[in-house]
PDB file of C-alpha atoms in Angstrom:
ATOM      1  CA  UNK A   1     184.295  89.698 171.136  1.00 57.00           C
ATOM      2  CA  UNK A   2     184.925  90.161 167.398  1.00 65.00           C
ATOM      3  CA  UNK A   3     181.715  88.466 166.725  1.00 71.00           C
ATOM      4  CA  UNK A   4     179.678  90.905 169.199  1.00 76.00           C
ATOM      5  CA  UNK A   5     180.566  93.564 167.192  1.00 82.00           C
ATOM      6  CA  UNK A   6     179.405  92.407 163.904  1.00 88.00           C
ATOM      7  CA  UNK A   7     176.460  91.208 165.417  1.00 87.00           C
ATOM      8  CA  UNK A   8     175.563  94.876 166.830  1.00 89.00           C
ATOM      9  CA  UNK A   9     176.454  96.635 163.198  1.00 91.00           C
ATOM     10  CA  UNK A  10     174.261  93.557 161.896  1.00 90.00           C
ATOM     11  CA  UNK A  11     171.244  94.699 164.580  1.00 89.00           C
ATOM     12  CA  UNK A  12     172.370  98.304 163.737  1.00 87.00           C
ATOM     13  CA  UNK A  13     171.908  97.961 160.061  1.00 90.00           C
ATOM     14  CA  UNK A  14     168.462  96.383 160.434  1.00 89.00           C
ATOM     15  CA  UNK A  15     167.508  99.297 162.847  1.00 85.00           C
ATOM     16  CA  UNK A  16     168.193 101.490 160.188  1.00 86.00           C
ATOM     17  CA  UNK A  17     166.339  99.985 157.433  1.00 89.00           C
ATOM     18  CA  UNK A  18     163.328  99.619 159.584  1.00 86.00           C
ATOM     19  CA  UNK A  19     163.443 103.434 159.948  1.00 84.00           C
ATOM     20  CA  UNK A  20     163.751 104.217 156.711  1.00 82.00           C
ATOM     21  CA  UNK A  21     160.922 102.104 155.771  1.00 81.00           C
ATOM     22  CA  UNK A  22     158.919 103.721 158.794  1.00 79.00           C
ATOM     23  CA  UNK A  23     155.672 105.724 157.435  1.00 76.00           C
ATOM     24  CA  UNK A  24     153.631 106.856 160.385  1.00 72.00           C
ATOM     25  CA  UNK A  25     149.876 107.304 159.520  1.00 73.00           C
ATOM     26  CA  UNK A  26     147.376 108.727 161.742  1.00 70.00           C
ATOM     27  CA  UNK A  27     145.006 106.533 162.821  1.00 71.00           C
ATOM     28  CA  UNK A  28     141.137 107.728 163.105  1.00 69.00           C
ATOM     29  CA  UNK A  29     139.979 105.155 165.713  1.00 78.00           C
ATOM     30  CA  UNK A  30     140.251 105.043 169.476  1.00 83.00           C
ATOM     31  CA  UNK A  31     143.202 104.003 171.169  1.00 88.00           C
ATOM     32  CA  UNK A  32     142.489 100.649 172.349  1.00 89.00           C
ATOM     33  CA  UNK A  33     146.115  98.713 172.865  1.00 92.00           C
ATOM     34  CA  UNK A  34     149.580 100.243 174.716  1.00 94.00           C
ATOM     35  CA  UNK A  35     152.519  98.758 175.232  1.00 95.00           C
ATOM     36  CA  UNK A  36     155.364  99.857 177.858  1.00 94.00           C
ATOM     37  CA  UNK A  37     158.994  98.425 177.229  1.00 94.00           C
ATOM     38  CA  UNK A  38     161.055  99.331 179.752  1.00 92.00           C
ATOM     39  CA  UNK A  39     164.335  98.395 181.634  1.00 91.00           C
ATOM     40  CA  UNK A  40     163.542  96.293 184.854  1.00 89.00           C
ATOM     41  CA  UNK A  41     165.836  98.498 186.935  1.00 89.00           C
ATOM     42  CA  UNK A  42     163.769 101.338 186.363  1.00 88.00           C
ATOM     43  CA  UNK A  43     160.248 100.376 185.571  1.00 87.00           C
ATOM     44  CA  UNK A  44     157.515 102.169 185.165  1.00 88.00           C
ATOM     45  CA  UNK A  45     155.792 102.787 188.787  1.00 85.00           C
ATOM     46  CA  UNK A  46     152.878 100.482 188.983  1.00 84.00           C
ATOM     47  CA  UNK A  47     151.228 103.169 191.184  1.00 85.00           C
ATOM     48  CA  UNK A  48     150.836 105.368 188.529  1.00 88.00           C
ATOM     49  CA  UNK A  49     149.830 103.195 185.691  1.00 89.00           C
ATOM     50  CA  UNK A  50     146.147 103.039 186.645  1.00 88.00           C
ATOM     51  CA  UNK A  51     146.365 107.475 185.711  1.00 90.00           C
ATOM     52  CA  UNK A  52     148.508 106.619 182.466  1.00 91.00           C
ATOM     53  CA  UNK A  53     145.793 104.221 181.649  1.00 90.00           C
ATOM     54  CA  UNK A  54     142.740 106.873 182.330  1.00 90.00           C
ATOM     55  CA  UNK A  55     144.822 109.479 180.557  1.00 90.00           C
ATOM     56  CA  UNK A  56     144.926 107.564 177.645  1.00 90.00           C
ATOM     57  CA  UNK A  57     141.753 106.012 177.811  1.00 89.00           C
ATOM     58  CA  UNK A  58     142.331 102.038 177.995  1.00 91.00           C
ATOM     59  CA  UNK A  59     142.146  99.743 180.667  1.00 91.00           C
ATOM     60  CA  UNK A  60     144.787  98.474 182.648  1.00 87.00           C
ATOM     61  CA  UNK A  61     144.560  94.909 181.362  1.00 90.00           C
ATOM     62  CA  UNK A  62     144.661  96.514 177.311  1.00 90.00           C
ATOM     63  CA  UNK A  63     148.445  97.372 178.222  1.00 93.00           C
ATOM     64  CA  UNK A  64     150.904  94.947 177.509  1.00 94.00           C
ATOM     65  CA  UNK A  65     154.441  95.469 179.275  1.00 94.00           C
ATOM     66  CA  UNK A  66     158.019  94.133 178.255  1.00 94.00           C
ATOM     67  CA  UNK A  67     160.721  94.493 180.233  1.00 94.00           C
ATOM     68  CA  UNK A  68     164.416  94.019 179.425  1.00 93.00           C
ATOM     69  CA  UNK A  69     166.726  92.606 181.937  1.00 93.00           C
ATOM     70  CA  UNK A  70     170.718  92.622 181.423  1.00 89.00           C
ATOM     71  CA  UNK A  71     171.123  88.608 182.091  1.00 87.00           C
ATOM     72  CA  UNK A  72     167.917  85.980 182.422  1.00 85.00           C
ATOM     73  CA  UNK A  73     167.987  84.207 185.431  1.00 86.00           C
ATOM     74  CA  UNK A  74     166.311  80.537 185.606  1.00 85.00           C
ATOM     75  CA  UNK A  75     163.165  81.399 186.640  1.00 84.00           C
ATOM     76  CA  UNK A  76     163.148  84.666 184.754  1.00 85.00           C
ATOM     77  CA  UNK A  77     163.329  82.500 181.646  1.00 82.00           C
ATOM     78  CA  UNK A  78     159.761  81.190 182.286  1.00 82.00           C
ATOM     79  CA  UNK A  79     158.113  85.035 182.823  1.00 86.00           C
ATOM     80  CA  UNK A  80     157.643  85.957 179.006  1.00 83.00           C
ATOM     81  CA  UNK A  81     157.512  89.705 180.041  1.00 90.00           C
ATOM     82  CA  UNK A  82     161.237  89.605 180.563  1.00 91.00           C
ATOM     83  CA  UNK A  83     164.098  89.621 178.162  1.00 92.00           C
ATOM     84  CA  UNK A  84     167.866  89.767 177.550  1.00 91.00           C
ATOM     85  CA  UNK A  85     170.435  90.736 175.063  1.00 89.00           C
ATOM     86  CA  UNK A  86     170.845  87.074 174.340  1.00 91.00           C
ATOM     87  CA  UNK A  87     167.334  86.985 173.037  1.00 91.00           C
ATOM     88  CA  UNK A  88     168.058  89.324 170.031  1.00 91.00           C
ATOM     89  CA  UNK A  89     170.163  87.582 167.418  1.00 91.00           C
ATOM     90  CA  UNK A  90     172.081  88.773 164.432  1.00 90.00           C
ATOM     91  CA  UNK A  91     170.269  91.083 161.956  1.00 86.00           C
ATOM     92  CA  UNK A  92     167.868  92.192 165.028  1.00 86.00           C
ATOM     93  CA  UNK A  93     166.072  88.767 164.910  1.00 87.00           C
ATOM     94  CA  UNK A  94     164.032  87.954 167.741  1.00 92.00           C
ATOM     95  CA  UNK A  95     164.335  84.454 169.057  1.00 91.00           C
ATOM     96  CA  UNK A  96     161.624  84.055 171.298  1.00 90.00           C
ATOM     97  CA  UNK A  97     157.728  83.890 170.861  1.00 92.00           C
ATOM     98  CA  UNK A  98     157.019  85.980 173.248  1.00 92.00           C
ATOM     99  CA  UNK A  99     159.181  89.204 171.259  1.00 92.00           C
ATOM    100  CA  UNK A 100     157.846  88.040 167.943  1.00 94.00           C
ATOM    101  CA  UNK A 101     154.642  88.337 169.172  1.00 94.00           C
ATOM    102  CA  UNK A 102     155.826  91.572 170.735  1.00 94.00           C
ATOM    103  CA  UNK A 103     156.970  93.196 167.769  1.00 94.00           C
ATOM    104  CA  UNK A 104     154.297  91.944 165.595  1.00 94.00           C
ATOM    105  CA  UNK A 105     151.856  93.288 167.120  1.00 94.00           C
ATOM    106  CA  UNK A 106     150.118  96.687 165.972  1.00 93.00           C
ATOM    107  CA  UNK A 107     149.777  98.415 168.991  1.00 93.00           C
ATOM    108  CA  UNK A 108     148.499 101.704 168.736  1.00 92.00           C
ATOM    109  CA  UNK A 109     150.763 103.370 171.441  1.00 93.00           C
ATOM    110  CA  UNK A 110     154.333 102.053 172.395  1.00 94.00           C
ATOM    111  CA  UNK A 111     155.951 103.659 175.087  1.00 94.00           C
ATOM    112  CA  UNK A 112     159.553 103.380 175.227  1.00 93.00           C
ATOM    113  CA  UNK A 113     160.288 104.026 179.023  1.00 93.00           C
ATOM    114  CA  UNK A 114     163.753 103.815 179.230  1.00 90.00           C
ATOM    115  CA  UNK A 115     166.896 106.119 179.177  1.00 84.00           C
ATOM    116  CA  UNK A 116     170.313 104.106 178.609  1.00 73.00           C
ATOM    117  CA  UNK A 117     171.376 103.543 175.499  1.00 79.00           C
ATOM    118  CA  UNK A 118     171.041  99.587 174.852  1.00 87.00           C
ATOM    119  CA  UNK A 119     170.938  97.993 171.700  1.00 90.00           C
ATOM    120  CA  UNK A 120     168.277  95.578 172.271  1.00 92.00           C
ATOM    121  CA  UNK A 121     165.696  97.999 173.752  1.00 92.00           C
ATOM    122  CA  UNK A 122     166.525 100.098 170.696  1.00 92.00           C
ATOM    123  CA  UNK A 123     165.812  97.123 168.246  1.00 92.00           C
ATOM    124  CA  UNK A 124     162.637  96.627 169.993  1.00 94.00           C
ATOM    125  CA  UNK A 125     161.415  99.890 169.611  1.00 93.00           C
ATOM    126  CA  UNK A 126     162.614 100.390 165.856  1.00 92.00           C
ATOM    127  CA  UNK A 127     161.301  97.534 164.589  1.00 92.00           C
ATOM    128  CA  UNK A 128     158.241  97.327 166.511  1.00 93.00           C
ATOM    129  CA  UNK A 129     154.956  97.133 164.749  1.00 92.00           C
ATOM    130  CA  UNK A 130     153.311  99.676 166.812  1.00 92.00           C
ATOM    131  CA  UNK A 131     151.284 102.780 165.278  1.00 92.00           C
ATOM    132  CA  UNK A 132     152.466 105.620 167.389  1.00 92.00           C
ATOM    133  CA  UNK A 133     155.927 105.644 169.387  1.00 93.00           C
ATOM    134  CA  UNK A 134     156.796 107.774 172.204  1.00 94.00           C
ATOM    135  CA  UNK A 135     159.801 107.956 174.341  1.00 93.00           C
ATOM    136  CA  UNK A 136     161.582 109.539 176.816  1.00 92.00           C
ATOM    137  CA  UNK A 137     165.070 109.722 176.100  1.00 87.00           C
ATOM    138  CA  UNK A 138     166.052 112.640 173.783  1.00 88.00           C
ATOM    139  CA  UNK A 139     168.933 110.223 172.077  1.00 85.00           C
ATOM    140  CA  UNK A 140     166.079 108.118 170.764  1.00 84.00           C
ATOM    141  CA  UNK A 141     164.342 110.792 168.937  1.00 86.00           C
ATOM    142  CA  UNK A 142     164.712 109.390 165.520  1.00 87.00           C
ATOM    143  CA  UNK A 143     162.836 106.151 166.610  1.00 88.00           C
ATOM    144  CA  UNK A 144     159.953 107.404 168.505  1.00 89.00           C
ATOM    145  CA  UNK A 145     157.239 109.865 166.505  1.00 89.00           C
ATOM    146  CA  UNK A 146     156.871 111.787 170.472  1.00 91.00           C
ATOM    147  CA  UNK A 147     159.645 112.154 172.408  1.00 93.00           C
ATOM    148  CA  UNK A 148     158.706 113.822 176.144  1.00 93.00           C
ATOM    149  CA  UNK A 149     161.993 114.674 178.150  1.00 92.00           C
ATOM    150  CA  UNK A 150     161.595 113.218 181.550  1.00 90.00           C
ATOM    151  CA  UNK A 151     163.477 111.282 183.804  1.00 86.00           C
ATOM    152  CA  UNK A 152     162.698 107.882 184.790  1.00 83.00           C
ATOM    153  CA  UNK A 153     160.978 108.246 187.783  1.00 84.00           C
ATOM    154  CA  UNK A 154     158.877 111.001 186.666  1.00 89.00           C
ATOM    155  CA  UNK A 155     155.691 109.211 185.865  1.00 90.00           C
ATOM    156  CA  UNK A 156     153.727 111.479 187.084  1.00 92.00           C
ATOM    157  CA  UNK A 157     154.920 114.761 185.088  1.00 93.00           C
ATOM    158  CA  UNK A 158     155.156 112.093 182.028  1.00 92.00           C
ATOM    159  CA  UNK A 159     151.454 110.878 182.048  1.00 93.00           C
ATOM    160  CA  UNK A 160     150.372 114.694 181.996  1.00 94.00           C
ATOM    161  CA  UNK A 161     152.539 115.719 179.244  1.00 93.00           C
ATOM    162  CA  UNK A 162     151.994 112.808 177.388  1.00 93.00           C
ATOM    163  CA  UNK A 163     147.982 113.086 177.653  1.00 92.00           C
ATOM    164  CA  UNK A 164     148.746 117.045 176.333  1.00 93.00           C
ATOM    165  CA  UNK A 165     150.345 116.007 173.484  1.00 91.00           C
ATOM    166  CA  UNK A 166     148.307 113.420 172.485  1.00 90.00           C
ATOM    167  CA  UNK A 167     145.560 115.608 172.854  1.00 90.00           C
ATOM    168  CA  UNK A 168     147.672 118.239 170.519  1.00 90.00           C
ATOM    169  CA  UNK A 169     148.430 115.709 167.775  1.00 86.00           C
ATOM    170  CA  UNK A 170     144.713 114.385 168.155  1.00 84.00           C
ATOM    171  CA  UNK A 171     145.987 110.627 168.587  1.00 85.00           C
ATOM    172  CA  UNK A 172     143.294 110.865 171.694  1.00 83.00           C
ATOM    173  CA  UNK A 173     140.436 112.957 172.054  1.00 75.00           C
TER     174      UNK A 173
END
């Protein structure tokens, strides 16, 4: 228990460092890659994913999805799109190749589609190399460039609002 608290503090310290070093620069190129970071218990509805892709102007094959689970089962360990708390180490170091690759990839847009306060999800959002970060949780406003206040399960509203604000901010045409 004591070490868990120290580990959490070391991760929070890395998140704060990443936030202070972050400097958003508007991109002049079209959006070509999107990532969705979500909780496996409340995922982005797959039926609405195509409308999200259409609104942003990307193909569904250009969308990477990473899902958080509380604990990984033996079968889930082989799935690179799933991760758990045990795969995030001290100082926010990602232990698996898939997590390292996801955080290092400069996605044009990262959508943090989760609301629970979770340190592993927060670390992935903050330490991601994504150019533009969008979230739905008001508590995560400092980690995102844009926050759209909707509950999970309201993908249609989220997509409409996201498209509207991305056009206003000239991220998409």
